[in-house]
Structure formats: C-alpha cells, structure tokens
XYZ file of C-alpha atoms in Angstrom:
325
model
C -0.189 -0.049 0.039
C 2.477 2.570 -0.979
C 2.404 5.300 -3.661
C 3.244 4.262 -7.186
C 6.523 6.057 -8.192
C 4.923 7.393 -11.374
C 2.030 8.887 -9.294
C 4.508 10.727 -7.441
C 5.985 12.086 -10.394
C 2.426 13.206 -11.407
C 1.894 14.960 -8.033
C 5.193 16.871 -8.785
C 4.338 17.815 -12.246
C 0.829 19.164 -11.009
C 2.803 20.959 -8.306
C 5.272 22.365 -10.969
C 2.268 23.357 -13.205
C 0.633 25.174 -10.365
C 3.734 27.278 -9.486
C 5.032 27.762 -12.888
C 2.142 27.319 -15.607
C 3.320 27.866 -19.239
C 1.275 30.625 -20.569
C 1.245 32.925 -23.884
C 3.491 31.757 -26.741
C 5.240 29.038 -24.533
C 1.756 27.449 -24.184
C 1.216 27.494 -27.931
C 4.483 25.575 -28.240
C 3.838 23.204 -25.476
C 0.413 22.494 -27.111
C 2.136 21.563 -30.418
C 4.556 19.451 -28.586
C 1.848 17.645 -26.634
C 0.050 16.791 -29.952
C 3.176 15.381 -31.273
C 3.955 13.346 -27.994
C 0.377 11.891 -27.984
C 0.449 10.830 -31.639
C 3.819 9.045 -30.838
C 2.426 7.535 -27.752
C -0.517 5.878 -29.716
C 1.935 4.885 -32.426
C 3.811 2.845 -29.862
C 0.753 1.515 -28.273
C -0.083 0.038 -31.652
C 3.480 -1.146 -32.478
C 3.392 -3.077 -28.969
C 0.238 -4.976 -29.721
C 1.038 -8.439 -30.587
C -1.532 -9.753 -33.047
C -0.580 -13.440 -31.838
C -0.987 -12.566 -28.203
C -4.366 -10.934 -29.163
C -5.509 -13.871 -31.105
C -4.553 -16.444 -28.481
C -7.158 -15.173 -25.872
C -10.090 -14.770 -28.378
C -11.606 -18.170 -27.488
C -12.819 -17.020 -24.082
C -15.560 -14.822 -25.463
C -17.771 -15.199 -22.244
C -14.873 -13.838 -20.252
C -14.409 -10.852 -22.478
C -18.209 -10.062 -22.706
C -18.090 -9.835 -18.792
C -15.064 -7.563 -18.703
C -16.542 -5.351 -21.545
C -19.700 -5.147 -19.474
C -17.935 -4.069 -16.490
C -15.773 -1.591 -18.285
C -18.464 0.060 -20.723
C -21.894 -0.752 -18.910
C -21.453 -1.281 -15.091
C -18.963 1.809 -14.631
C -21.298 4.345 -16.405
C -24.360 2.965 -14.735
C -22.449 3.712 -11.286
C -21.472 6.861 -12.425
C -24.950 8.027 -13.145
C -26.073 6.542 -9.773
C -23.910 9.186 -8.105
C -26.124 12.047 -9.713
C -28.359 12.570 -6.367
C -24.851 13.726 -4.579
C -24.602 16.640 -6.969
C -24.259 19.550 -6.100
C -24.838 19.027 -2.136
C -21.756 16.563 -1.655
C -19.906 16.714 -4.967
C -19.385 19.708 -7.195
C -20.653 19.530 -10.838
C -17.139 19.672 -12.218
C -15.892 16.980 -10.256
C -18.973 14.736 -10.930
C -18.300 15.281 -14.766
C -14.773 14.211 -14.126
C -16.126 11.137 -12.578
C -18.479 10.476 -15.660
C -15.548 10.744 -17.743
C -13.632 8.271 -15.778
C -16.375 5.737 -15.807
C -16.519 5.852 -19.448
C -12.789 5.144 -20.296
C -11.286 1.902 -21.290
C -9.385 -0.598 -19.193
C -5.551 -0.372 -18.608
C -3.386 -2.798 -20.557
C -0.027 -3.031 -18.696
C -1.197 -3.162 -15.042
C -4.072 -5.251 -15.780
C -1.936 -7.952 -17.401
C 0.900 -7.608 -14.609
C -1.849 -8.131 -11.767
C -3.332 -11.050 -13.450
C 0.105 -12.652 -13.861
C 0.998 -11.958 -10.336
C -2.231 -13.326 -8.994
C -1.846 -16.508 -11.281
C -4.838 -15.611 -13.586
C -5.167 -16.402 -17.276
C -2.633 -14.152 -18.896
C -3.381 -14.768 -22.585
C -7.127 -13.884 -21.994
C -5.849 -10.633 -20.007
C -3.903 -9.567 -23.011
C -6.606 -10.081 -25.401
C -9.295 -8.630 -23.226
C -7.238 -5.489 -22.039
C -6.016 -4.763 -25.350
C -9.629 -5.035 -26.976
C -10.875 -2.886 -24.422
C -8.225 -0.165 -24.960
C -8.954 -0.300 -28.875
C -12.713 -0.195 -28.450
C -12.493 2.615 -25.956
C -11.307 4.834 -28.688
C -14.992 4.351 -30.064
C -16.934 3.785 -27.358
C -15.606 6.391 -24.713
C -16.689 9.538 -26.686
C -20.025 8.170 -27.328
C -20.546 7.181 -23.626
C -19.218 10.567 -22.417
C -21.631 12.396 -24.700
C -24.662 10.294 -23.567
C -23.968 10.608 -19.955
C -23.001 14.324 -20.051
C -26.182 15.138 -22.250
C -28.107 13.506 -19.304
C -26.668 16.170 -16.963
C -27.609 18.998 -19.154
C -24.304 19.624 -20.490
C -23.168 19.425 -23.999
C -20.378 17.517 -25.741
C -20.065 17.466 -29.552
C -19.784 13.604 -29.525
C -19.084 13.362 -33.508
C -16.316 16.079 -33.335
C -14.711 14.073 -30.637
C -14.819 11.053 -32.313
C -13.347 12.657 -35.498
C -10.661 14.335 -33.412
C -9.796 10.974 -31.653
C -9.790 9.081 -34.918
C -7.323 11.483 -36.220
C -5.000 12.181 -33.519
C -5.071 8.681 -31.771
C -6.430 6.067 -33.846
C -4.505 6.761 -36.865
C -1.238 6.835 -35.200
C -2.373 3.542 -33.430
C -3.179 1.714 -36.569
C 0.037 3.137 -38.402
C 2.088 1.832 -35.316
C 0.541 -1.648 -35.519
C 0.994 -1.848 -39.226
C 4.485 -0.960 -38.778
C 5.096 -3.939 -36.195
C 6.487 -6.358 -38.716
C 9.408 -3.939 -39.264
C 9.995 -2.412 -35.808
C 8.329 -5.021 -33.570
C 11.449 -6.727 -32.703
C 13.085 -3.593 -31.728
C 9.860 -2.299 -29.608
C 9.826 -5.796 -27.855
C 13.588 -5.615 -26.854
C 13.224 -1.886 -25.736
C 10.108 -2.140 -23.645
C 11.486 -0.206 -20.531
C 12.524 2.655 -23.019
C 9.078 2.677 -24.519
C 7.576 2.649 -21.227
C 9.568 5.794 -20.085
C 8.414 7.377 -23.390
C 4.930 6.636 -22.692
C 5.104 8.055 -18.992
C 6.876 11.155 -20.389
C 4.195 11.677 -22.884
C 1.401 11.657 -20.230
C 3.287 13.874 -17.948
C 3.673 16.465 -20.678
C -0.112 16.421 -21.205
C -0.775 16.715 -17.649
C 1.610 19.545 -17.246
C -0.016 21.409 -20.195
C -3.577 20.701 -19.235
C -2.872 21.737 -15.404
C -1.303 24.931 -16.655
C -4.150 26.029 -18.477
C -6.386 24.956 -15.729
C -4.171 26.855 -13.227
C -4.321 29.904 -15.342
C -8.190 29.617 -15.498
C -8.168 29.251 -11.446
C -8.726 25.509 -10.718
C -7.358 25.819 -7.231
C -10.095 28.403 -6.653
C -12.740 25.809 -7.846
C -11.216 22.736 -6.229
C -10.279 22.596 -2.488
C -9.363 20.015 0.104
C -12.957 19.026 0.505
C -13.280 18.190 -3.347
C -10.041 16.089 -3.169
C -11.426 14.177 -0.121
C -14.834 13.382 -1.913
C -12.907 12.257 -4.935
C -10.739 9.732 -2.820
C -13.877 8.585 -1.029
C -16.024 8.027 -4.305
C -13.088 6.317 -5.879
C -12.774 3.927 -3.276
C -16.578 3.273 -3.012
C -16.547 2.919 -6.898
C -13.689 0.538 -7.020
C -15.184 -1.640 -4.185
C -18.641 -1.916 -5.926
C -16.862 -2.972 -9.297
C -14.500 -5.304 -7.559
C -17.206 -7.090 -5.579
C -19.467 -7.266 -8.471
C -16.733 -8.885 -10.612
C -15.937 -11.452 -8.017
C -19.611 -12.347 -7.615
C -20.736 -12.422 -11.230
C -17.537 -14.506 -12.250
C -18.521 -17.158 -9.533
C -21.981 -17.024 -10.477
C -21.301 -17.746 -14.059
C -19.068 -20.551 -13.103
C -15.699 -19.378 -14.187
C -12.556 -21.097 -13.155
C -10.290 -19.311 -10.531
C -7.781 -18.239 -13.121
C -10.531 -16.593 -15.261
C -12.137 -14.945 -12.271
C -8.684 -13.349 -11.567
C -8.763 -12.047 -15.183
C -12.277 -10.657 -14.948
C -11.425 -8.983 -11.713
C -8.420 -7.236 -12.691
C -9.388 -6.385 -16.284
C -12.885 -5.270 -15.475
C -12.124 -2.807 -12.812
C -9.272 -0.705 -14.206
C -9.598 2.497 -15.844
C -6.642 3.693 -18.217
C -4.617 6.835 -17.418
C -2.623 6.369 -20.455
C -5.644 6.594 -22.577
C -7.725 8.908 -20.431
C -5.377 11.960 -20.190
C -4.829 12.219 -23.976
C -8.332 11.485 -24.963
C -9.484 14.409 -22.531
C -7.002 16.642 -24.117
C -8.556 15.916 -27.386
C -12.400 16.016 -26.360
C -12.635 18.937 -23.813
C -11.656 22.530 -24.015
C -8.207 23.330 -22.749
C -9.564 25.060 -19.635
C -11.500 22.028 -18.278
C -9.031 19.258 -19.091
C -7.181 19.530 -15.593
C -10.550 19.157 -13.526
C -11.860 16.318 -15.853
C -8.780 13.894 -15.298
C -8.096 14.989 -11.751
C -10.606 12.027 -10.645
C -8.907 9.710 -13.033
C -5.259 10.582 -11.454
C -6.609 9.711 -8.159
C -8.591 6.596 -8.969
C -5.528 5.545 -10.850
C -3.499 5.445 -7.771
C -6.177 3.755 -5.620
C -6.800 1.032 -8.047
C -2.933 0.148 -8.234
C -2.740 0.070 -4.311
C -5.745 -1.938 -4.044
C -5.213 -4.444 -6.785
C -1.554 -4.997 -5.691
C -2.922 -6.166 -2.279
C -5.715 -8.200 -4.026
C -3.261 -9.952 -6.226
C -1.137 -10.769 -3.230
C -4.071 -12.283 -1.562
C -5.134 -14.402 -4.521
C -1.393 -15.568 -4.942
C -1.252 -16.636 -1.082
C -4.576 -18.358 -1.477
C -3.317 -20.426 -4.431
C -0.279 -21.247 -2.395
C -2.530 -22.686 0.403
C -4.738 -24.481 -2.007
C -1.494 -26.266 -3.492
C -0.265 -27.413 -0.048
C -3.677 -28.602 0.828
C -3.947 -30.753 -2.280
C -0.308 -31.937 -1.818
C -1.215 -33.157 1.671
C -4.373 -34.932 0.532
C-alpha cells in the first residue's frame, strides 16, 4: 500500500504546473509538442500490440463479454447513480470528471501484470485489456456524450470521435501496421518505450494543469473536493471489484478466469484517459476532468496490488492442501 512512483512524479508535475504554468506563446509551443507526443504515444501502443497474443485469447468470449460489460456498462451506470450527490456533496465539475472516468477503457499493462501476479489467465488478460483499449477509442466519446447530455451539459460527440480518430486511432493503426518492421526493436526496448509513454502523459498533464491553473482551478477545487474524490473512488472501485468477483463465480468461471475478470474489469486507463481528455474537452477544463482519473488510478494500483497478493497466497494454500491430500 505505497504510492506508485509514477503517481509521485504526476504529483510533482501538477505542483510544477501550479507554481510555474506555461502561458502565452510558450503554451502554444507546448500544445504543439503535446500533440506530437500523444501521436507518438499511440503509435507505440499500436507497435507494442502483438497480434499473436491478441488472437490467442479470443476463444474466451464469455470472459471478454463480462469484462467489457464491467468496463463500458457497469462503470457508467454506477457513475450515473451518483447524480443525487450533486451539488450537495460533489461539485458539478468533479462529477463530470467521474462520468468521464467511468466511460474510459481498461488499462493494459497493469491489468496484465496483476493478472500474472495473482495466477490468472494471462493470454485472456492480454486479449481483453487490448480489446478494451481499442474499443475505448470508439465507445468512450459516445458514452461521455450520452452521460454528460443526461446532466444537461453538451459535448460534440461526433467532433470528439473525429478528433480521436485522427489524433489517436490513426497513429495507433500506423504503429500496429509497422510492427513487422519495428516489432522486434519495440519488444527488446520495452523499458525505454515505457519511459516514453510516461513522459508523454506527464507532458499532457503539465500542459492541461497549466491551462487549468491560469483559469483558476485551485479556486474551484479545495481539500473537500479532493477528499470527496478519494472517497468516491474507493466506493466505486469496491463496488466494481465486488460485482466482478460475484458475477464470475455466479457464471461458473474457473479461478484463473475469475482473476482475469477482476483485474481487467476494474481498471481505468490513465494512458488513454489523459490524451483523450486533451482531445475531447476545452483546454481550460481538462485539468478538472482528469483529476478524478489521476486519483482513481493510484487507488486502483494500491488496492489491486494487495488483492493480487491475496489471490497468490490463497493459491499457495490450496496447492499445499492438495499435496497433503
């Protein structure tokens, strides 16, 4: 239960943006650099995606349906159920950030890592998490548009989809098509690619929070709002984890598949969420929109690390018991 190092760096970047925001002509140049960094980020996402690993897990279609339902149905429904808390308990701006969080796809790297750590079905996790990331490029803007329209706000869904297709999906497809040429290099330099991914996210966060600071984000968001984000994130994650454990056992999945459903169906992607917000929303509102996502991201890592260790310990106990019998 310790802070993820990347989250610590994120906090430092937000602090830096709060003290020294980029403004004026510098903001223009940083904005251009951000677009290039995001395009490179999704190019590398496509290049890292192994078609063989993706196809090897396609046979577990029931598992994938449960994961997709958790990611793109359960999360949004829970987000809408929070509506009565607005504005008495949660500010409208923070609530819209939660709706955006609920519409996002699952993570890829951490979902697979926790599944492997806990002894789950890794090939199915690779397929499910990768499919979620790809489908999220189409589903997330539609879900955001539908949910925010319910709240009386407006999002140009068609424009968002077009922008995401051009700025995110196109580099992703080009990267994946380039895999036969650069795949071996990408696979042998994954730590370097990971640093590149994180650097791109940090740059987007810095630019987004710089604009938000200029617009007065810390006059809109106080300690009470931060505490409410932490509390709601914990409740949201607990509900989703509890549902995924219950439904996987109810539907008769084996233990390995249950682990995959639990970890792939409860994650929300910071790597996809921050760049997508930068494309979908006005620059002045991106900082507030991604704040719940950044906090939820850290909480999901801490909780799932503990849960993965618990699954692994239970598996060790079961193995000892079977040997004694």
